[in-house]
Amino acid sequence: MSFVLNPLPYAFDALEPHIDAKTMEIHHDKHHAAYVNNLNAALANSPQKDTTIEEILSNISNHEPAVRNNGGGHYNHDLFWSILGPNTSGENMPTGTIGQAINDSFGSFENFKTKFAEAGTKRFGSGWAWLLKNKEGQLEISSTPNQDNPLMDIAEIKGTPILGMDVWEHAYYLHYQNRRPDYINAFFNVINWSEVERRYLAA
Ligand code: MN
């Protein structure tokens, strides 16, 4: 079995000015590509015969660290590219089922935004902030270090991630340097809420 790097579903400059083209190009073509290559290399020597990336992640405690780091890296970036998209509508807010679920869970979109941003800001070093649907069907916000995610059996808070924000420096440093909070603010402008809703309904 071997995993592939899918093309970015939009142009490198599609998220400008919020996320710049050079960052997107290096992030996808270099960083994500490396996770895919390293994952395939690590699995080539593994006795495990998992079939899907989800299966590997749910069983990650039985794999070596290279599978955890690169399998997480591959899954997380596939999700990340899908939940981003060009902002064409000015104010970018969740509507429909996902908008209602966020209001019900967090009181308001503004409150959700504050808590989600905080999860990303407070993550020390490299990692991710997540909006996930837990096994009770409720929405939760969490944060994981490195390339871990809520699908992993070792995750503190488990569930199906429906929105993920990469807060590794490689996600923002070229344009925002050390200003992670500015990148996080900009991130909210380019969330593809219809994809988040699709993932919410499918979870
Ligand atoms: Mn990344």
Coordinates of N, CA and C and ligand atoms in Angstrom, one line a residue:
M1 N 0.8 -1.2 0.0 CA 0.0 0.0 0.0 C 0.9 1.2 0.0
S2 N 0.5 2.2 -0.8 CA 1.3 3.4 -0.7 C 0.4 4.6 -0.9
F3 N 0.7 5.7 -0.2 CA -0.1 6.9 -0.2 C 0.4 7.9 -1.2
V4 N -0.5 8.8 -1.7 CA -0.1 9.7 -2.7 C -0.4 11.2 -2.2
L5 N 0.4 12.1 -2.8 CA 0.1 13.5 -2.5 C -0.9 14.0 -3.6
N6 N -2.1 14.3 -3.1 CA -3.1 14.8 -4.0 C -2.8 16.3 -4.4
P7 N -3.1 16.7 -5.6 CA -2.9 18.1 -5.9 C -3.7 19.1 -5.0
L8 N -3.2 20.2 -4.7 CA -3.9 21.2 -4.0 C -5.2 21.5 -4.8
P9 N -6.4 21.6 -4.1 CA -7.7 21.7 -4.9 C -7.9 23.1 -5.4
Y10 N -7.0 24.0 -5.3 CA -7.1 25.4 -5.8 C -5.7 25.9 -6.1
A11 N -5.6 27.1 -6.7 CA -4.3 27.6 -7.0 C -3.5 28.1 -5.7
F12 N -2.2 28.1 -5.8 CA -1.4 28.5 -4.6 C -1.8 29.9 -4.1
D13 N -2.2 30.8 -5.1 CA -2.5 32.1 -4.6 C -4.0 32.4 -4.3
A14 N -4.8 31.3 -4.3 CA -6.2 31.4 -4.1 C -6.6 32.0 -2.7
L15 N -5.7 31.8 -1.7 CA -6.1 32.3 -0.4 C -5.5 33.6 0.0
E16 N -4.8 34.3 -1.0 CA -4.3 35.6 -0.9 C -5.4 36.6 -0.5
P17 N -5.2 37.6 0.3 CA -3.9 37.9 1.0 C -3.8 37.3 2.3
H18 N -4.8 36.4 2.7 CA -4.8 35.8 4.0 C -3.7 34.8 4.2
I19 N -3.5 33.9 3.2 CA -2.4 33.0 3.3 C -1.7 33.1 1.9
D20 N -0.4 33.5 1.9 CA 0.3 33.8 0.7 C 0.7 32.6 -0.1
A21 N 0.9 32.9 -1.5 CA 1.1 31.8 -2.4 C 2.4 31.0 -2.1
K22 N 3.4 31.7 -1.8 CA 4.7 31.0 -1.5 C 4.6 30.1 -0.3
T23 N 3.9 30.5 0.7 CA 3.7 29.6 1.9 C 2.9 28.4 1.4
M24 N 1.9 28.6 0.6 CA 1.0 27.5 0.2 C 1.9 26.5 -0.6
E25 N 2.7 27.0 -1.5 CA 3.5 26.2 -2.4 C 4.5 25.3 -1.6
I26 N 5.2 25.9 -0.8 CA 6.2 25.2 0.0 C 5.5 24.2 1.0
H27 N 4.4 24.7 1.6 CA 3.7 23.9 2.5 C 3.1 22.6 1.9
H28 N 2.6 22.7 0.7 CA 2.0 21.6 0.0 C 3.1 20.7 -0.7
D29 N 3.9 21.4 -1.5 CA 4.8 20.7 -2.4 C 6.0 20.1 -1.7
K30 N 6.4 20.8 -0.6 CA 7.6 20.3 0.2 C 7.2 19.6 1.5
H31 N 6.5 20.3 2.4 CA 6.2 19.7 3.7 C 5.2 18.5 3.6
H32 N 4.1 18.7 2.9 CA 3.1 17.6 2.8 C 3.8 16.5 2.0
A33 N 4.5 16.8 0.9 CA 5.1 15.8 0.1 C 6.1 14.9 1.0
A34 N 6.8 15.6 1.8 CA 7.7 14.8 2.7 C 7.0 13.9 3.6
Y35 N 5.9 14.3 4.2 CA 5.1 13.4 5.1 C 4.7 12.2 4.3
V36 N 4.2 12.4 3.1 CA 3.7 11.2 2.3 C 4.9 10.3 2.0
N37 N 6.0 10.8 1.5 CA 7.2 10.0 1.2 C 7.7 9.2 2.5
N38 N 7.8 9.9 3.6 CA 8.3 9.3 4.8 C 7.3 8.3 5.4
L39 N 6.0 8.6 5.2 CA 5.0 7.6 5.6 C 5.2 6.3 4.8
N40 N 5.3 6.4 3.5 CA 5.4 5.2 2.7 C 6.7 4.5 3.0
A41 N 7.8 5.2 3.3 CA 9.0 4.5 3.6 C 8.9 3.8 5.0
A42 N 8.2 4.4 5.9 CA 8.1 3.8 7.2 C 7.2 2.6 7.2
L43 N 6.1 2.6 6.3 CA 5.2 1.5 6.2 C 5.8 0.3 5.5
A44 N 6.8 0.6 4.6 CA 7.4 -0.4 3.8 C 8.0 -1.5 4.7
N45 N 8.5 -1.0 5.9 CA 9.2 -1.9 6.8 C 8.2 -2.4 8.0
S46 N 7.0 -2.0 7.9 CA 6.1 -2.3 9.0 C 5.3 -3.6 8.8
P47 N 5.2 -4.4 9.8 CA 4.5 -5.7 9.7 C 3.0 -5.4 9.7
Q48 N 2.5 -4.2 10.1 CA 1.1 -3.9 10.1 C 0.5 -3.8 8.7
K49 N -0.7 -4.4 8.6 CA -1.3 -4.4 7.3 C -2.6 -3.6 7.2
D50 N -2.6 -2.4 7.8 CA -3.7 -1.5 7.8 C -4.1 -1.1 6.4
T51 N -5.3 -0.8 6.1 CA -5.7 -0.5 4.8 C -5.9 1.0 4.5
T52 N -6.4 1.7 5.5 CA -6.7 3.1 5.3 C -5.9 4.0 6.3
I53 N -5.7 5.3 6.0 CA -5.0 6.1 6.9 C -5.8 6.2 8.2
E54 N -7.1 6.3 8.1 CA -7.9 6.3 9.4 C -7.6 5.1 10.3
E55 N -7.5 3.9 9.6 CA -7.3 2.7 10.4 C -5.9 2.8 11.1
I56 N -4.9 3.2 10.3 CA -3.6 3.4 10.9 C -3.6 4.3 12.1
L57 N -4.3 5.5 11.9 CA -4.3 6.5 13.0 C -5.0 5.9 14.3
S58 N -6.1 5.2 14.1 CA -6.9 4.7 15.2 C -6.1 3.6 16.0
N59 N -5.0 3.1 15.4 CA -4.2 2.0 15.9 C -2.8 2.5 16.1
I60 N -2.6 3.8 16.2 CA -1.3 4.4 16.1 C -0.3 4.0 17.2
S61 N -0.8 3.6 18.4 CA 0.0 3.2 19.5 C 0.8 1.9 19.1
N62 N 0.4 1.2 18.1 CA 1.1 -0.1 17.7 C 2.1 0.2 16.6
H63 N 2.2 1.5 16.2 CA 3.2 1.8 15.1 C 4.4 2.5 15.7
E64 N 5.4 2.6 14.9 CA 6.6 3.3 15.3 C 6.4 4.8 15.1
P65 N 7.2 5.6 15.8 CA 7.0 7.1 15.8 C 7.0 7.7 14.4
A66 N 7.7 7.1 13.5 CA 7.8 7.6 12.1 C 6.4 7.6 11.4
V67 N 5.6 6.5 11.8 CA 4.3 6.4 11.2 C 3.3 7.4 11.9
R68 N 3.5 7.6 13.2 CA 2.7 8.6 13.9 C 2.9 10.0 13.4
N69 N 4.2 10.3 13.2 CA 4.5 11.7 12.8 C 4.1 11.9 11.3
N70 N 4.4 11.0 10.4 CA 4.2 11.2 9.0 C 2.7 10.8 8.6
G71 N 2.2 9.8 9.3 CA 0.8 9.4 9.0 C -0.1 10.5 9.4
G72 N 0.1 11.1 10.6 CA -0.6 12.2 11.1 C -0.4 13.4 10.1
G73 N 0.8 13.6 9.8 CA 1.2 14.7 8.8 C 0.4 14.6 7.5
H74 N 0.3 13.4 7.0 CA -0.4 13.3 5.7 C -1.9 13.5 5.9
Y75 N -2.5 12.9 6.9 CA -4.0 13.0 7.1 C -4.3 14.5 7.4
N76 N -3.5 15.1 8.3 CA -3.8 16.4 8.8 C -3.8 17.4 7.6
H77 N -2.8 17.3 6.7 CA -2.7 18.2 5.6 C -3.8 18.0 4.6
D78 N -4.1 16.8 4.3 CA -5.3 16.5 3.4 C -6.5 17.2 3.9
L79 N -6.8 17.1 5.2 CA -7.9 17.7 5.8 C -7.8 19.3 5.7
F80 N -6.6 19.8 6.0 CA -6.3 21.2 6.0 C -6.6 21.8 4.7
W81 N -6.1 21.2 3.6 CA -6.3 21.8 2.2 C -7.8 21.8 1.9
S82 N -8.6 20.8 2.4 CA -10.0 20.7 2.1 C -10.8 21.7 2.8
I83 N -10.4 22.1 4.0 CA -11.3 23.0 4.8 C -10.9 24.5 4.6
L84 N -9.9 24.7 3.7 CA -9.6 26.1 3.3 C -10.2 26.3 1.9
G85 N -10.4 27.6 1.6 CA -10.9 27.9 0.2 C -10.9 29.4 0.1
P86 N -11.0 29.9 -1.2 CA -11.0 31.3 -1.4 C -12.2 31.9 -0.8
N87 N -12.0 33.1 -0.2 CA -13.1 33.8 0.5 C -13.8 34.7 -0.6
T88 N -15.0 34.5 -1.0 CA -15.6 35.3 -2.0 C -16.8 36.1 -1.4
S89 N -17.1 35.9 -0.1 CA -18.4 36.4 0.3 C -18.2 37.5 1.4
G90 N -17.0 38.1 1.6 CA -16.8 39.0 2.7 C -16.8 38.3 4.0
E91 N -17.7 38.6 4.9 CA -17.7 37.9 6.2 C -17.9 36.4 6.0
N92 N -17.0 35.7 6.6 CA -17.0 34.2 6.4 C -17.5 33.5 7.6
M93 N -18.8 33.2 7.7 CA -19.4 32.6 8.8 C -20.1 31.3 8.5
P94 N -20.1 30.3 9.4 CA -20.8 29.0 9.2 C -22.3 29.3 9.2
T95 N -23.0 28.6 8.2 CA -24.5 28.7 8.2 C -25.0 27.3 8.3
G96 N -26.3 27.2 8.1 CA -27.0 25.9 8.0 C -26.8 25.0 9.2
T97 N -26.6 23.7 9.0 CA -26.5 22.8 10.1 C -25.3 23.0 11.0
I98 N -24.2 23.3 10.3 CA -22.9 23.5 11.1 C -23.0 24.8 11.9
G99 N -23.6 25.8 11.3 CA -23.7 27.1 12.0 C -24.6 26.9 13.2
Q100 N -25.7 26.2 13.1 CA -26.6 25.9 14.2 C -25.8 25.1 15.3
A101 N -25.1 24.1 14.9 CA -24.4 23.2 15.8 C -23.3 24.0 16.6
I102 N -22.7 24.9 15.9 CA -21.7 25.7 16.6 C -22.3 26.7 17.6
N103 N -23.4 27.3 17.2 CA -24.2 28.1 18.2 C -24.6 27.3 19.4
D104 N -25.2 26.1 19.1 CA -25.7 25.3 20.2 C -24.6 24.9 21.2
S105 N -23.4 24.6 20.6 CA -22.3 24.1 21.4 C -21.5 25.2 22.2
F106 N -21.4 26.3 21.5 CA -20.5 27.3 22.1 C -21.2 28.7 22.4
G107 N -22.5 28.7 22.2 CA -23.2 29.9 22.5 C -23.4 30.9 21.4
S108 N -22.2 31.1 20.6 CA -22.3 32.0 19.5 C -21.0 31.7 18.6
F109 N -21.1 32.1 17.4 CA -19.9 32.0 16.5 C -18.7 32.7 17.1
E110 N -19.0 33.9 17.6 CA -17.9 34.7 18.2 C -17.2 34.0 19.3
N111 N -18.0 33.4 20.1 CA -17.4 32.6 21.3 C -16.6 31.4 20.8
F112 N -17.2 30.7 19.8 CA -16.4 29.6 19.2 C -15.0 30.1 18.7
K113 N -15.1 31.2 18.0 CA -13.9 31.8 17.3 C -12.8 32.1 18.4
T114 N -13.3 32.7 19.5 CA -12.4 33.0 20.6 C -11.7 31.8 21.2
K115 N -12.5 30.7 21.4 CA -12.0 29.5 22.0 C -11.1 28.7 21.0
F116 N -11.5 28.7 19.8 CA -10.7 28.0 18.8 C -9.3 28.7 18.6
A117 N -9.4 30.0 18.5 CA -8.2 30.8 18.3 C -7.2 30.6 19.5
E118 N -7.8 30.5 20.7 CA -7.1 30.3 21.9 C -6.4 29.0 21.9
A119 N -7.0 28.0 21.4 CA -6.4 26.6 21.3 C -5.2 26.6 20.4
G120 N -5.3 27.4 19.4 CA -4.1 27.6 18.5 C -3.0 28.4 19.1
T121 N -3.4 29.5 19.7 CA -2.4 30.5 20.3 C -1.6 29.8 21.4
K122 N -2.3 29.0 22.2 CA -1.7 28.5 23.4 C -0.9 27.2 23.2
R123 N -1.1 26.6 22.0 CA -0.3 25.4 21.7 C 1.2 25.8 21.7
F124 N 2.0 25.3 22.6 CA 3.4 25.6 22.7 C 4.1 24.8 21.6
G125 N 4.9 25.5 20.8 CA 5.7 24.8 19.7 C 4.7 24.5 18.6
S126 N 5.0 23.3 18.0 CA 4.2 22.9 16.8 C 3.0 22.1 17.1
G127 N 2.0 22.2 16.4 CA 0.8 21.4 16.6 C -0.4 22.0 15.8
W128 N -1.6 21.5 16.3 CA -2.8 21.8 15.6 C -3.9 22.2 16.6
A129 N -4.9 23.0 16.2 CA -6.1 23.2 16.9 C -7.2 22.5 16.1
W130 N -8.2 21.9 16.8 CA -9.2 21.1 16.1 C -10.6 21.4 16.6
L131 N -11.5 21.3 15.7 CA -13.0 21.2 16.0 C -13.3 19.8 15.7
L132 N -13.8 19.1 16.6 CA -14.1 17.6 16.4 C -15.5 17.3 16.9
K133 N -16.0 16.2 16.3 CA -17.3 15.6 16.7 C -16.9 14.4 17.5
N134 N -17.3 14.4 18.8 CA -17.0 13.2 19.6 C -18.0 12.1 19.5
K135 N -17.7 11.0 20.2 CA -18.6 9.8 19.9 C -20.0 10.0 20.4
E136 N -20.2 11.0 21.3 CA -21.6 11.3 21.7 C -22.3 12.3 20.7
G137 N -21.5 12.6 19.6 CA -22.1 13.5 18.6 C -21.9 15.0 18.9
Q138 N -21.2 15.3 20.0 CA -21.0 16.7 20.4 C -19.8 17.3 19.8
L139 N -19.8 18.6 19.6 CA -18.7 19.3 19.1 C -17.8 19.7 20.3
E140 N -16.5 19.5 20.0 CA -15.5 19.9 21.0 C -14.3 20.6 20.3
I141 N -13.6 21.4 21.1 CA -12.4 22.0 20.6 C -11.2 21.4 21.3
S142 N -10.1 21.0 20.6 CA -9.0 20.5 21.3 C -7.7 21.0 20.5
S143 N -6.6 20.6 21.1 CA -5.3 20.9 20.5 C -4.4 19.7 20.7
T144 N -3.6 19.4 19.7 CA -2.6 18.3 19.8 C -1.2 18.8 19.4
P145 N -0.2 18.2 20.0 CA 1.2 18.5 19.6 C 1.6 17.9 18.3
N146 N 2.6 18.4 17.6 CA 3.3 17.8 16.5 C 2.2 17.5 15.4
Q147 N 2.2 16.3 14.9 CA 1.2 15.9 13.9 C 0.2 14.9 14.4
D148 N 0.0 14.9 15.7 CA -1.1 14.1 16.3 C -2.4 14.7 15.9
N149 N -3.5 13.9 16.1 CA -4.8 14.4 15.8 C -5.9 13.5 16.6
P150 N -7.1 14.0 16.7 CA -8.1 13.3 17.5 C -8.5 11.9 17.1
L151 N -8.1 11.5 15.9 CA -8.4 10.1 15.5 C -7.5 9.1 16.1
M152 N -6.3 9.6 16.7 CA -5.3 8.7 17.2 C -5.8 8.1 18.5
D153 N -5.5 6.8 18.7 CA -5.9 6.2 20.0 C -5.1 6.7 21.2
I154 N -4.1 7.5 21.0 CA -3.3 8.1 22.0 C -3.8 9.5 22.3
A155 N -4.7 10.0 21.6 CA -5.2 11.4 21.8 C -5.9 11.6 23.1
E156 N -5.7 12.7 23.7 CA -6.4 13.0 25.0 C -7.9 13.2 24.8
I157 N -8.2 13.9 23.8 CA -9.6 14.1 23.4 C -9.8 13.5 22.0
K158 N -10.7 12.5 22.0 CA -10.8 11.7 20.7 C -12.1 12.1 20.0
G159 N -12.1 11.9 18.7 CA -13.3 12.2 17.9 C -12.9 12.3 16.4
T160 N -13.9 12.7 15.6 CA -13.6 12.9 14.2 C -13.3 14.4 14.0
P161 N -12.1 14.8 13.5 CA -11.9 16.2 13.3 C -12.7 16.7 12.1
I162 N -13.3 17.8 12.2 CA -14.0 18.4 11.1 C -13.5 19.7 10.6
L163 N -12.6 20.3 11.5 CA -11.9 21.5 11.1 C -10.5 21.5 11.8
G164 N -9.5 21.8 11.1 CA -8.1 21.7 11.7 C -7.3 23.0 11.3
M165 N -6.6 23.5 12.3 CA -5.8 24.7 12.0 C -4.3 24.3 12.3
D166 N -3.5 24.4 11.3 CA -2.1 24.1 11.4 C -1.4 25.3 12.1
V167 N -0.8 25.1 13.2 CA -0.1 26.2 13.8 C 1.5 26.0 13.9
W168 N 1.9 25.1 13.0 CA 3.4 24.9 12.8 C 3.9 26.3 12.2
E169 N 5.1 26.7 12.6 CA 5.6 27.9 12.0 C 5.7 27.8 10.4
H170 N 5.8 26.6 9.9 CA 5.9 26.5 8.4 C 4.6 26.9 7.7
A171 N 3.5 27.0 8.5 CA 2.2 27.4 8.0 C 2.1 28.9 7.8
Y172 N 2.9 29.7 8.5 CA 2.7 31.1 8.5 C 4.0 32.0 8.5
Y173 N 5.2 31.4 8.8 CA 6.3 32.2 9.1 C 6.8 33.1 8.0
L174 N 6.7 32.7 6.7 CA 7.2 33.5 5.6 C 6.5 34.9 5.6
H175 N 5.2 34.9 5.8 CA 4.4 36.1 5.7 C 4.2 36.8 7.1
Y176 N 3.9 36.0 8.1 CA 3.6 36.5 9.4 C 4.7 36.5 10.5
Q177 N 5.9 35.9 10.1 CA 7.0 35.7 11.0 C 6.5 35.1 12.3
N178 N 6.8 35.8 13.4 CA 6.4 35.3 14.8 C 5.0 35.6 15.2
R179 N 4.2 36.2 14.3 CA 2.9 36.7 14.7 C 1.8 35.7 14.5
R180 N 1.9 34.6 15.2 CA 0.9 33.5 15.1 C -0.6 34.0 15.2
P181 N -0.9 34.9 16.2 CA -2.2 35.4 16.3 C -2.8 36.1 15.1
D182 N -1.9 36.8 14.3 CA -2.3 37.4 13.1 C -2.7 36.4 12.0
Y183 N -1.9 35.3 11.9 CA -2.2 34.2 11.0 C -3.5 33.6 11.4
I184 N -3.7 33.4 12.7 CA -5.0 32.7 13.2 C -6.2 33.6 12.8
N185 N -6.1 34.9 13.0 CA -7.2 35.8 12.6 C -7.4 35.7 11.1
A186 N -6.4 35.6 10.3 CA -6.5 35.5 8.8 C -7.1 34.2 8.4
F187 N -6.8 33.1 9.1 CA -7.3 31.8 8.9 C -8.8 31.8 8.8
F188 N -9.5 32.5 9.7 CA -10.9 32.5 9.8 C -11.6 33.0 8.5
N189 N -10.8 33.8 7.7 CA -11.3 34.4 6.5 C -11.4 33.4 5.4
V190 N -10.6 32.3 5.5 CA -10.5 31.4 4.4 C -11.0 29.9 4.7
I191 N -11.8 29.8 5.8 CA -12.4 28.5 6.1 C -13.5 28.2 5.1
N192 N -13.4 27.0 4.6 CA -14.5 26.5 3.6 C -15.6 25.8 4.5
W193 N -16.5 26.6 4.9 CA -17.5 26.1 5.9 C -18.4 25.0 5.3
S194 N -18.6 25.0 4.0 CA -19.4 23.9 3.5 C -18.7 22.6 3.6
E195 N -17.4 22.6 3.5 CA -16.6 21.3 3.7 C -16.7 20.9 5.1
V196 N -16.6 21.9 6.0 CA -16.7 21.6 7.5 C -18.0 20.9 7.8
E197 N -19.1 21.5 7.2 CA -20.4 21.0 7.4 C -20.5 19.5 6.8
R198 N -20.0 19.3 5.6 CA -20.0 18.0 5.0 C -19.3 17.0 6.0
R199 N -18.2 17.4 6.5 CA -17.5 16.5 7.5 C -18.3 16.2 8.7
Y200 N -19.0 17.3 9.2 CA -19.8 17.2 10.4 C -20.9 16.2 10.2
L201 N -21.6 16.3 9.0 CA -22.7 15.4 8.7 C -22.3 14.0 8.5
A202 N -21.1 13.8 7.9 CA -20.6 12.5 7.6 C -20.0 11.8 8.9
A203 N -19.6 12.5 9.9 CA -18.9 12.0 11.1 C -19.9 11.1 11.9
Ligands
MN1 MN 1.8 22.0 8.0

